[in-house]
Short mmCIF file of C-alpha atoms in Angstrom, two decimals:
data_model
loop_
_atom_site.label_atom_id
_atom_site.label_comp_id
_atom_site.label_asym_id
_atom_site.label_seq_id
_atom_site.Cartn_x
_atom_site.Cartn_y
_atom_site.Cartn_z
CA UNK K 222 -40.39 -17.83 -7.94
CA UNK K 223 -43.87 -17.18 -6.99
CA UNK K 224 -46.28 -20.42 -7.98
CA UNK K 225 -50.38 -19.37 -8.95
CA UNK K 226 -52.64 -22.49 -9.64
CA UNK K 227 -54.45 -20.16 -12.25
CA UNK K 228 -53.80 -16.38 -12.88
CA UNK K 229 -56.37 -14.04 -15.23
CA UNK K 230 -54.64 -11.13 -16.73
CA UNK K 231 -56.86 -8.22 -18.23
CA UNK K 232 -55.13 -6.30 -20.43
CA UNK K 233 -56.65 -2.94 -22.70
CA UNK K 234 -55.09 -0.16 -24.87
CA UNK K 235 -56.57 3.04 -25.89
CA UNK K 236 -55.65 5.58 -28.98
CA UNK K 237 -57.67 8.42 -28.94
CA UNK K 238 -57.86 9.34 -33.03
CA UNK K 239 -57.09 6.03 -33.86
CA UNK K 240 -54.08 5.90 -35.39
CA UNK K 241 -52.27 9.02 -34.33
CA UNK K 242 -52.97 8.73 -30.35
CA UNK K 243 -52.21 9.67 -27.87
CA UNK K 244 -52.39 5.99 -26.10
CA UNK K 245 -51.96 4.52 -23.32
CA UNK K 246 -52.34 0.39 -22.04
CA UNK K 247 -53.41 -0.62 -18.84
CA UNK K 248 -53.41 -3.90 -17.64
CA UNK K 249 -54.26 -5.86 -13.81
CA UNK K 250 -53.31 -9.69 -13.11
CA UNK K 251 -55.45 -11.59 -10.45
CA UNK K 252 -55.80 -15.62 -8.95
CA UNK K 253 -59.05 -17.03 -10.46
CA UNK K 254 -61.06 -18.08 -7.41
CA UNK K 255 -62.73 -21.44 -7.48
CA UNK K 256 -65.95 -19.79 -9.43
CA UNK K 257 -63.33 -18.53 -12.29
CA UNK K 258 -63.79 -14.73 -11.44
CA UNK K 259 -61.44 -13.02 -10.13
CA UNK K 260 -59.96 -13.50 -7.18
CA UNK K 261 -56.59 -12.11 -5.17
CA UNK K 262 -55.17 -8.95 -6.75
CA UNK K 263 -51.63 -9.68 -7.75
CA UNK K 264 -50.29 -6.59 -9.83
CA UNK K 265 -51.34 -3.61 -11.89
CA UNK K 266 -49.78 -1.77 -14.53
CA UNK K 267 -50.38 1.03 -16.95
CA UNK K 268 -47.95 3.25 -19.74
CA UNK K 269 -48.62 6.17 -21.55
CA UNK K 270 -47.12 4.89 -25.01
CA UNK K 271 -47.19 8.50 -27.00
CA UNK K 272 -48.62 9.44 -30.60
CA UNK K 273 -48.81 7.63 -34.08
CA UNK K 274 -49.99 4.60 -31.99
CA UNK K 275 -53.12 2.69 -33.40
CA UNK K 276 -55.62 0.96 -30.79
CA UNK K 277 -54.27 -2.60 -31.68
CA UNK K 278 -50.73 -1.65 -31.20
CA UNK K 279 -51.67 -0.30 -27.69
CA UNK K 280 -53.88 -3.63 -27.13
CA UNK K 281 -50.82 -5.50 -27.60
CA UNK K 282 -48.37 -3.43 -25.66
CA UNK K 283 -50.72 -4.33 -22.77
CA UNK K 284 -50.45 -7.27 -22.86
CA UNK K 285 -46.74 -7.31 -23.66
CA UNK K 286 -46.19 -5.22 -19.88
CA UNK K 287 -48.49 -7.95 -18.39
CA UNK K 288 -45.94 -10.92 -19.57
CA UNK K 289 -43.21 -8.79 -18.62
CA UNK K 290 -44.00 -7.93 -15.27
CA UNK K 291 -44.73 -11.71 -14.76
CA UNK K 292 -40.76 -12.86 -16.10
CA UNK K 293 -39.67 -9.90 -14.69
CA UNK K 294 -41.08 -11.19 -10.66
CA UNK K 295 -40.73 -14.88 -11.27
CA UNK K 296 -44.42 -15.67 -11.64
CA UNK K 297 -45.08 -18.77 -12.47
CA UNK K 298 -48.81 -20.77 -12.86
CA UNK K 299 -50.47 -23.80 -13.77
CA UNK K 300 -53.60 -22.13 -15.73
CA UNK K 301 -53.23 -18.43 -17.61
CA UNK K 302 -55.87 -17.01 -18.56
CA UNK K 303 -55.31 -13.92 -21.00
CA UNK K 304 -58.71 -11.75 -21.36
CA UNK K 305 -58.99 -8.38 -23.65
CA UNK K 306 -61.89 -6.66 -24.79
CA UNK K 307 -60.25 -6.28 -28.50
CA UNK K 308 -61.61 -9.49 -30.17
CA UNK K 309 -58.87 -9.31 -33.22
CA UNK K 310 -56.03 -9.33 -30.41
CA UNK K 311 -57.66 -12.18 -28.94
CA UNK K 312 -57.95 -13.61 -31.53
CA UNK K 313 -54.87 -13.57 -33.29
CA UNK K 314 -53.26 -14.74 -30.08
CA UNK K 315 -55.35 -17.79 -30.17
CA UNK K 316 -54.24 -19.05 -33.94
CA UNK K 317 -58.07 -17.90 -34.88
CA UNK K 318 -57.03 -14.77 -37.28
CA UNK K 319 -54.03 -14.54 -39.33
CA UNK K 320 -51.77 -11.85 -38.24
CA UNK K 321 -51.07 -9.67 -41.53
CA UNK K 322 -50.33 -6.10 -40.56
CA UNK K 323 -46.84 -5.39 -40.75
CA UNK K 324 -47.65 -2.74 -38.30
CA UNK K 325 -48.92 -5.51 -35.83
CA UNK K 326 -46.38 -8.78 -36.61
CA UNK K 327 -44.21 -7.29 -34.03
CA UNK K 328 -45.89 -6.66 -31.27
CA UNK K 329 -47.57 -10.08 -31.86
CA UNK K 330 -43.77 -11.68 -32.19
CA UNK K 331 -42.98 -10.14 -28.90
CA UNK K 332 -45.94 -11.30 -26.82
CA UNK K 333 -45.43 -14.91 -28.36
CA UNK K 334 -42.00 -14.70 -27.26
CA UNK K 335 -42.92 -13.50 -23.90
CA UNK K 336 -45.58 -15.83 -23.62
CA UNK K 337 -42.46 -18.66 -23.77
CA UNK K 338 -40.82 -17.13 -20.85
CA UNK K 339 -43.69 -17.19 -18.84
CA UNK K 340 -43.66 -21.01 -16.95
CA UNK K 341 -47.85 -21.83 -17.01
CA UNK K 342 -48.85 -25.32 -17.98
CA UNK K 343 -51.82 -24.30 -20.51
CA UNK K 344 -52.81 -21.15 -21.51
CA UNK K 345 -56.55 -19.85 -22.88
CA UNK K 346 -57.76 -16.82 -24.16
CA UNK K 347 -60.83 -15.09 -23.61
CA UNK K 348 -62.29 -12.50 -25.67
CA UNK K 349 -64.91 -9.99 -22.69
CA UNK K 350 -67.02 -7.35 -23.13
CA UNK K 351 -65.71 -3.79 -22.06
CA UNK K 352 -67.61 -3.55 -18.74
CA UNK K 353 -65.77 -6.84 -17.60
CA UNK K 354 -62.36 -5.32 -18.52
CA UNK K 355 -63.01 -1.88 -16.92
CA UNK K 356 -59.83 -2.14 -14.35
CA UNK K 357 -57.78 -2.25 -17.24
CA UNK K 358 -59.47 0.01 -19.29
CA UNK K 359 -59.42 2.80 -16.79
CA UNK K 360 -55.46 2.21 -16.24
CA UNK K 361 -54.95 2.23 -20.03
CA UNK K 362 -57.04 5.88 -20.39
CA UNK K 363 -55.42 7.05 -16.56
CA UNK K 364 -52.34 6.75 -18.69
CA UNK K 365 -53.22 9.41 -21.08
CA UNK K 366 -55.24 11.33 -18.98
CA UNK K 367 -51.83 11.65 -16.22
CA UNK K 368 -49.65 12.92 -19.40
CA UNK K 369 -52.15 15.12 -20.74
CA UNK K 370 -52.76 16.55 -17.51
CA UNK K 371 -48.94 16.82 -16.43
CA UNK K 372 -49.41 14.91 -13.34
CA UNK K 373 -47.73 11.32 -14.76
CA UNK K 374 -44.05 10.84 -12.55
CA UNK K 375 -42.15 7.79 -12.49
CA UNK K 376 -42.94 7.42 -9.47
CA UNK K 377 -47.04 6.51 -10.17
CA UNK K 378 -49.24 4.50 -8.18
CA UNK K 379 -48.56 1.01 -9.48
CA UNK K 380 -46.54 -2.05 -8.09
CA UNK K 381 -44.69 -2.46 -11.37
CA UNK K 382 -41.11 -0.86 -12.35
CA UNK K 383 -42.73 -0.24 -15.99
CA UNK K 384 -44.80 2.85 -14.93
#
């Protein structure tokens, strides 16, 4: 196990034609430093998720890889901070909207069920302008561009066994 006081995960999805894709998610975990920016790069992810994906679902799968990685490596924190540029993600994480899509509930059931394997002692959620989330933006779009382009492998730049 690998103990954080407080890790920020950015986490972003992208459809292009919204609903039908193709889409991607991209996501980057980091310590906060003492100012509450971020601080030591821990990990980086991104996966090209395919077509008949809508932006949300891709949000969400983002986040989803981010949780996993962290069970997956036996990080552990005191303070995680979750932080997405999509404010009905955010939001629906946080208890403020409803979730009522069937096309969403799962995804959402999954991340809250991730979010219990994760050992943190509080959690908060942050909804950020795009230019704040732009790591994990560009990973999320890299992981289109890479399939449309016929260069994504297996064996991609990232530190995580998802991509």
């Amino acid at each position: 196990m690998t103990y954080y006081h407080r890790l920020i995960i950015n986490f972003d999805g992208a459809s292009r034609r919204n609903p039908h894709g193709p889409a991607g998610c991209g996501w980057v975990i980091h310590e906060m430093n003492d100012n509450g920016s971020e601080g030591n790069f821990i990990a980086k992810g991104q996966k090209y998720l395919g077509h008949n994906i809508s932006n949300n679902q891709a949000e969400y799968e983002g986040i989803e890889a981010a949780l996993q990685y962290m069970v997956d490596n036996g990080i552990e924190c005191y303070g995680l901070y979750i932080r997405g540029d999509s404010e009905v993600v955010i939001n629906q994480l946080d208890g403020v909207y409803e979730v009522r899509s069937p096309n969403i509930r799962g995804y959402y059931n999954t991340v809250v069920n991730l979010l219990g394997c994760v050992s943190y002692h509080f959690v908060k959620y942050r909804h950020v302008e795009r230019h704040m989330n732009d790591v994990a933006d560009e990973l999320a779009n890299d992981a289109i561009h890479e399939m449309e382009d016929g260069i994504w492998t297996a064996d991609s730049d990232s530190d995580s066994d998802w991509y």
